Amino acid sequence: AQSVTQLDSQVPVFEEAPVELRCNYSSSVSVYLFWYVQYPNQGLQLLLKYLSGSTLVKGINGFEAEFNKSQTSFHLRKPSVHISDTAEYFCAVNPSGGSNYKLTFGKGTLLTVNP
Amino acid sequence: DADVTQTPRNRITKTGKRIMLECSQTKGHDRMYWYRQDPGLGLRLIYYSFDVKDINKGEISDGYSVSRQAQAKFSLSLESAIPNQTALYFCATSDWDSNYGYTFGSGTRLTVV
């Protein structure tokens, strides 16, 4: 089984500051990793994903994440945030390969960007 | 039209009532899922279906049932609603190829009073 730990439940930052949202996972097999974003009163939207290859993954809206296999981490970063980035962010994991595809989600990190 | 449509968007119901949440998709995906979101708990899987004849329990299936009426339709039922089923419910779909992740509906906010 897999599990995901998002280390911060809330992250307040000021506009134009950099931000890092932390995600650690546990799995006995290789995994695919995802970050989803949920804007207020909306469903979840895929932000970026790591499947294989380069450990630095770029996503939408200027976000990027780095896969670190030795530390079993997949932290999300943005060098300069905007008010519109205020949302809840979810890290998720799924075993790579096979056909038993169902995501396991972390508990979420609420990012609040203040002016 | 949205790729994944959930109805209703909001619902208030009384304890003990039966209620059905519906999900339909135009993605052509075989796989459909129902998740429940609670503050501070993230998303937890209730049921999932990999095709019309395949239904599986997730981690929190007690008190819920599902029906996969067609490839495009997957309904979630609460046979006898209770207050701790008050939550935001999401339907999601995926292709057999896990590379693409999920497509989510906009959610149904259910309140049981």
Short mmCIF file of N, CA and C in Angstrom, two decimals, chain A residues 4-90:
data_model
loop_
_atom_site.label_atom_id
_atom_site.label_comp_id
_atom_site.label_asym_id
_atom_site.label_seq_id
_atom_site.Cartn_x
_atom_site.Cartn_y
_atom_site.Cartn_z
N VAL A 4 0.72 9.02 1.61
CA VAL A 4 1.25 10.33 1.27
C VAL A 4 1.12 11.24 2.49
N THR A 5 2.19 11.94 2.81
CA THR A 5 2.19 12.89 3.92
C THR A 5 2.51 14.27 3.40
N GLN A 6 1.57 15.17 3.58
CA GLN A 6 1.84 16.57 3.27
C GLN A 6 2.15 17.26 4.59
N LEU A 7 3.36 17.77 4.68
CA LEU A 7 3.91 18.15 5.96
C LEU A 7 3.31 19.42 6.55
N ASP A 8 2.68 20.22 5.74
CA ASP A 8 2.09 21.47 6.22
C ASP A 8 0.62 21.52 5.83
N SER A 9 -0.25 21.73 6.78
CA SER A 9 -1.67 21.82 6.45
C SER A 9 -2.02 23.21 5.92
N GLN A 10 -1.28 24.22 6.36
CA GLN A 10 -1.51 25.58 5.88
C GLN A 10 -0.18 26.28 5.65
N VAL A 11 -0.11 27.04 4.56
CA VAL A 11 1.09 27.82 4.26
C VAL A 11 0.66 29.22 3.84
N PRO A 12 0.87 30.21 4.72
CA PRO A 12 0.58 31.60 4.34
C PRO A 12 1.84 32.26 3.81
N VAL A 13 1.72 32.98 2.70
CA VAL A 13 2.86 33.70 2.13
C VAL A 13 2.36 35.03 1.59
N PHE A 14 3.32 35.93 1.37
CA PHE A 14 2.99 37.20 0.74
C PHE A 14 3.17 37.09 -0.77
N GLU A 15 2.41 37.90 -1.44
CA GLU A 15 2.48 37.95 -2.90
C GLU A 15 3.91 38.21 -3.35
N GLU A 16 4.33 37.54 -4.39
CA GLU A 16 5.65 37.63 -5.04
C GLU A 16 6.74 36.91 -4.26
N ALA A 17 6.41 36.31 -3.13
CA ALA A 17 7.39 35.50 -2.39
C ALA A 17 7.47 34.11 -2.99
N PRO A 18 8.59 33.40 -2.77
CA PRO A 18 8.66 32.01 -3.21
C PRO A 18 7.92 31.11 -2.22
N VAL A 19 7.52 29.94 -2.70
CA VAL A 19 6.81 29.01 -1.82
C VAL A 19 7.24 27.58 -2.15
N GLU A 20 7.24 26.75 -1.12
CA GLU A 20 7.47 25.32 -1.27
C GLU A 20 6.43 24.57 -0.46
N LEU A 21 5.72 23.68 -1.10
CA LEU A 21 4.76 22.82 -0.42
C LEU A 21 5.36 21.41 -0.41
N ARG A 22 5.45 20.84 0.79
CA ARG A 22 6.19 19.60 0.95
C ARG A 22 5.30 18.37 0.90
N CYS A 23 5.84 17.34 0.26
CA CYS A 23 5.13 16.07 0.12
C CYS A 23 6.12 14.93 0.25
N ASN A 24 5.83 14.00 1.14
CA ASN A 24 6.59 12.77 1.25
C ASN A 24 5.67 11.58 1.03
N TYR A 25 6.20 10.53 0.47
CA TYR A 25 5.37 9.36 0.20
C TYR A 25 6.05 8.11 0.73
N SER A 26 5.26 7.08 0.87
CA SER A 26 5.76 5.78 1.28
C SER A 26 5.19 4.73 0.33
N SER A 27 6.08 3.90 -0.20
CA SER A 27 5.63 2.84 -1.11
C SER A 27 6.71 1.78 -1.22
N SER A 28 6.29 0.53 -1.34
CA SER A 28 7.24 -0.57 -1.50
C SER A 28 7.57 -0.82 -2.97
N VAL A 29 6.85 -0.10 -3.87
CA VAL A 29 7.10 -0.26 -5.31
C VAL A 29 7.31 1.12 -5.92
N SER A 30 7.72 1.12 -7.18
CA SER A 30 7.89 2.39 -7.88
C SER A 30 6.54 3.07 -8.04
N VAL A 31 6.56 4.38 -8.09
CA VAL A 31 5.30 5.14 -8.12
C VAL A 31 5.32 6.23 -9.18
N TYR A 32 4.11 6.62 -9.55
CA TYR A 32 3.88 7.87 -10.26
C TYR A 32 3.43 8.88 -9.21
N LEU A 33 3.80 10.14 -9.41
CA LEU A 33 3.48 11.17 -8.44
C LEU A 33 2.77 12.33 -9.12
N PHE A 34 1.82 12.91 -8.42
CA PHE A 34 0.99 13.97 -8.97
C PHE A 34 0.80 15.09 -7.94
N TRP A 35 0.61 16.29 -8.46
CA TRP A 35 0.10 17.40 -7.67
C TRP A 35 -1.18 17.90 -8.33
N TYR A 36 -2.23 18.05 -7.49
CA TYR A 36 -3.49 18.62 -7.95
C TYR A 36 -3.74 19.91 -7.19
N VAL A 37 -4.49 20.82 -7.83
CA VAL A 37 -4.87 22.08 -7.19
C VAL A 37 -6.39 22.18 -7.18
N GLN A 38 -6.91 22.67 -6.07
CA GLN A 38 -8.35 22.88 -5.93
C GLN A 38 -8.59 24.34 -5.59
N TYR A 39 -9.11 25.10 -6.54
CA TYR A 39 -9.49 26.48 -6.27
C TYR A 39 -10.83 26.49 -5.53
N PRO A 40 -11.13 27.55 -4.81
CA PRO A 40 -12.36 27.60 -4.02
C PRO A 40 -13.59 27.24 -4.84
N ASN A 41 -14.38 26.34 -4.30
CA ASN A 41 -15.66 25.92 -4.90
C ASN A 41 -15.50 25.26 -6.26
N GLN A 42 -14.36 24.63 -6.46
CA GLN A 42 -14.14 23.93 -7.71
C GLN A 42 -13.64 22.51 -7.44
N GLY A 43 -13.61 21.71 -8.51
CA GLY A 43 -13.02 20.38 -8.43
C GLY A 43 -11.50 20.46 -8.49
N LEU A 44 -10.88 19.29 -8.51
CA LEU A 44 -9.42 19.24 -8.55
C LEU A 44 -8.93 19.27 -10.00
N GLN A 45 -7.81 19.93 -10.18
CA GLN A 45 -7.22 20.10 -11.51
C GLN A 45 -5.76 19.63 -11.44
N LEU A 46 -5.33 18.87 -12.43
CA LEU A 46 -3.96 18.38 -12.45
C LEU A 46 -2.99 19.53 -12.67
N LEU A 47 -2.01 19.64 -11.77
CA LEU A 47 -1.01 20.70 -11.84
C LEU A 47 0.25 20.20 -12.56
N LEU A 48 0.73 19.03 -12.18
CA LEU A 48 1.89 18.40 -12.81
C LEU A 48 1.99 16.96 -12.35
N LYS A 49 2.88 16.20 -13.01
CA LYS A 49 3.04 14.80 -12.68
C LYS A 49 4.46 14.35 -12.98
N TYR A 50 4.90 13.37 -12.20
CA TYR A 50 6.18 12.71 -12.48
C TYR A 50 5.88 11.25 -12.81
N LEU A 51 6.36 10.85 -13.98
CA LEU A 51 6.20 9.46 -14.40
C LEU A 51 7.55 8.76 -14.45
N SER A 52 8.53 9.41 -15.09
CA SER A 52 9.88 8.86 -15.21
C SER A 52 10.76 9.95 -15.81
N GLY A 53 12.05 9.66 -15.93
CA GLY A 53 12.95 10.60 -16.59
C GLY A 53 13.42 11.69 -15.67
N SER A 54 13.49 12.91 -16.19
CA SER A 54 14.00 14.04 -15.44
C SER A 54 13.25 14.20 -14.11
N THR A 55 14.02 14.42 -13.06
CA THR A 55 13.37 14.51 -11.74
C THR A 55 12.74 15.87 -11.49
N LEU A 56 13.04 16.85 -12.32
CA LEU A 56 12.42 18.17 -12.20
C LEU A 56 11.28 18.25 -13.21
N VAL A 57 10.09 18.45 -12.69
CA VAL A 57 8.90 18.44 -13.53
C VAL A 57 8.28 19.83 -13.51
N LYS A 58 7.95 20.33 -14.67
CA LYS A 58 7.29 21.64 -14.75
C LYS A 58 5.81 21.45 -15.05
N GLY A 59 5.00 22.29 -14.41
CA GLY A 59 3.56 22.19 -14.59
C GLY A 59 2.96 23.50 -15.04
N ILE A 60 1.66 23.62 -14.84
CA ILE A 60 0.97 24.83 -15.25
C ILE A 60 1.16 25.94 -14.23
N ASN A 61 0.92 27.15 -14.66
CA ASN A 61 0.93 28.33 -13.78
C ASN A 61 2.27 28.57 -13.10
N GLY A 62 3.36 28.13 -13.71
CA GLY A 62 4.69 28.41 -13.18
C GLY A 62 5.15 27.51 -12.05
N PHE A 63 4.39 26.50 -11.72
CA PHE A 63 4.79 25.56 -10.68
C PHE A 63 5.74 24.50 -11.22
N GLU A 64 6.58 23.99 -10.33
CA GLU A 64 7.46 22.88 -10.65
C GLU A 64 7.63 22.02 -9.40
N ALA A 65 8.02 20.78 -9.61
CA ALA A 65 8.24 19.87 -8.50
C ALA A 65 9.45 19.01 -8.80
N GLU A 66 10.12 18.60 -7.74
CA GLU A 66 11.29 17.77 -7.89
C GLU A 66 11.11 16.44 -7.18
N PHE A 67 11.31 15.38 -7.92
CA PHE A 67 11.23 14.03 -7.37
C PHE A 67 12.59 13.65 -6.78
N ASN A 68 12.57 13.23 -5.52
CA ASN A 68 13.80 12.78 -4.86
C ASN A 68 13.54 11.38 -4.33
N LYS A 69 14.08 10.40 -5.05
CA LYS A 69 13.78 9.01 -4.71
C LYS A 69 14.38 8.61 -3.36
N SER A 70 15.59 9.08 -3.08
CA SER A 70 16.24 8.68 -1.83
C SER A 70 15.52 9.24 -0.61
N GLN A 71 14.92 10.41 -0.76
CA GLN A 71 14.19 11.01 0.34
C GLN A 71 12.67 10.78 0.22
N THR A 72 12.28 10.04 -0.78
CA THR A 72 10.86 9.77 -1.07
C THR A 72 10.03 11.04 -0.94
N SER A 73 10.48 12.06 -1.66
CA SER A 73 9.79 13.35 -1.60
C SER A 73 9.43 13.84 -2.99
N PHE A 74 8.46 14.72 -3.02
CA PHE A 74 8.01 15.32 -4.29
C PHE A 74 7.48 16.71 -3.94
N HIS A 75 8.38 17.62 -3.61
CA HIS A 75 7.99 18.96 -3.16
C HIS A 75 7.64 19.86 -4.32
N LEU A 76 6.63 20.67 -4.10
CA LEU A 76 6.13 21.61 -5.11
C LEU A 76 6.67 23.00 -4.82
N ARG A 77 7.10 23.70 -5.88
CA ARG A 77 7.70 25.01 -5.68
C ARG A 77 7.18 26.00 -6.73
N LYS A 78 7.21 27.27 -6.31
CA LYS A 78 6.96 28.35 -7.26
C LYS A 78 7.81 29.53 -6.82
N PRO A 79 8.57 30.14 -7.72
CA PRO A 79 9.50 31.20 -7.31
C PRO A 79 8.83 32.50 -6.90
N SER A 80 7.63 32.75 -7.40
CA SER A 80 6.95 34.01 -7.09
C SER A 80 5.44 33.79 -7.20
N VAL A 81 4.75 33.84 -6.09
CA VAL A 81 3.32 33.50 -6.10
C VAL A 81 2.46 34.74 -6.32
N HIS A 82 1.25 34.48 -6.80
CA HIS A 82 0.27 35.52 -7.02
C HIS A 82 -0.95 35.27 -6.14
N ILE A 83 -1.74 36.30 -5.96
CA ILE A 83 -2.98 36.17 -5.18
C ILE A 83 -3.82 35.02 -5.73
N SER A 84 -3.82 34.87 -7.05
CA SER A 84 -4.65 33.86 -7.70
C SER A 84 -4.17 32.42 -7.43
N ASP A 85 -3.01 32.26 -6.83
CA ASP A 85 -2.53 30.93 -6.46
C ASP A 85 -3.14 30.42 -5.16
N THR A 86 -3.88 31.26 -4.49
CA THR A 86 -4.57 30.84 -3.27
C THR A 86 -5.50 29.68 -3.59
N ALA A 87 -5.26 28.54 -2.97
CA ALA A 87 -5.99 27.31 -3.27
C ALA A 87 -5.50 26.22 -2.32
N GLU A 88 -6.14 25.06 -2.43
CA GLU A 88 -5.65 23.90 -1.70
C GLU A 88 -4.93 23.00 -2.69
N TYR A 89 -3.81 22.47 -2.24
CA TYR A 89 -2.95 21.66 -3.11
C TYR A 89 -2.83 20.26 -2.53
N PHE A 90 -3.01 19.27 -3.40
CA PHE A 90 -2.97 17.87 -2.99
C PHE A 90 -1.88 17.12 -3.74
#
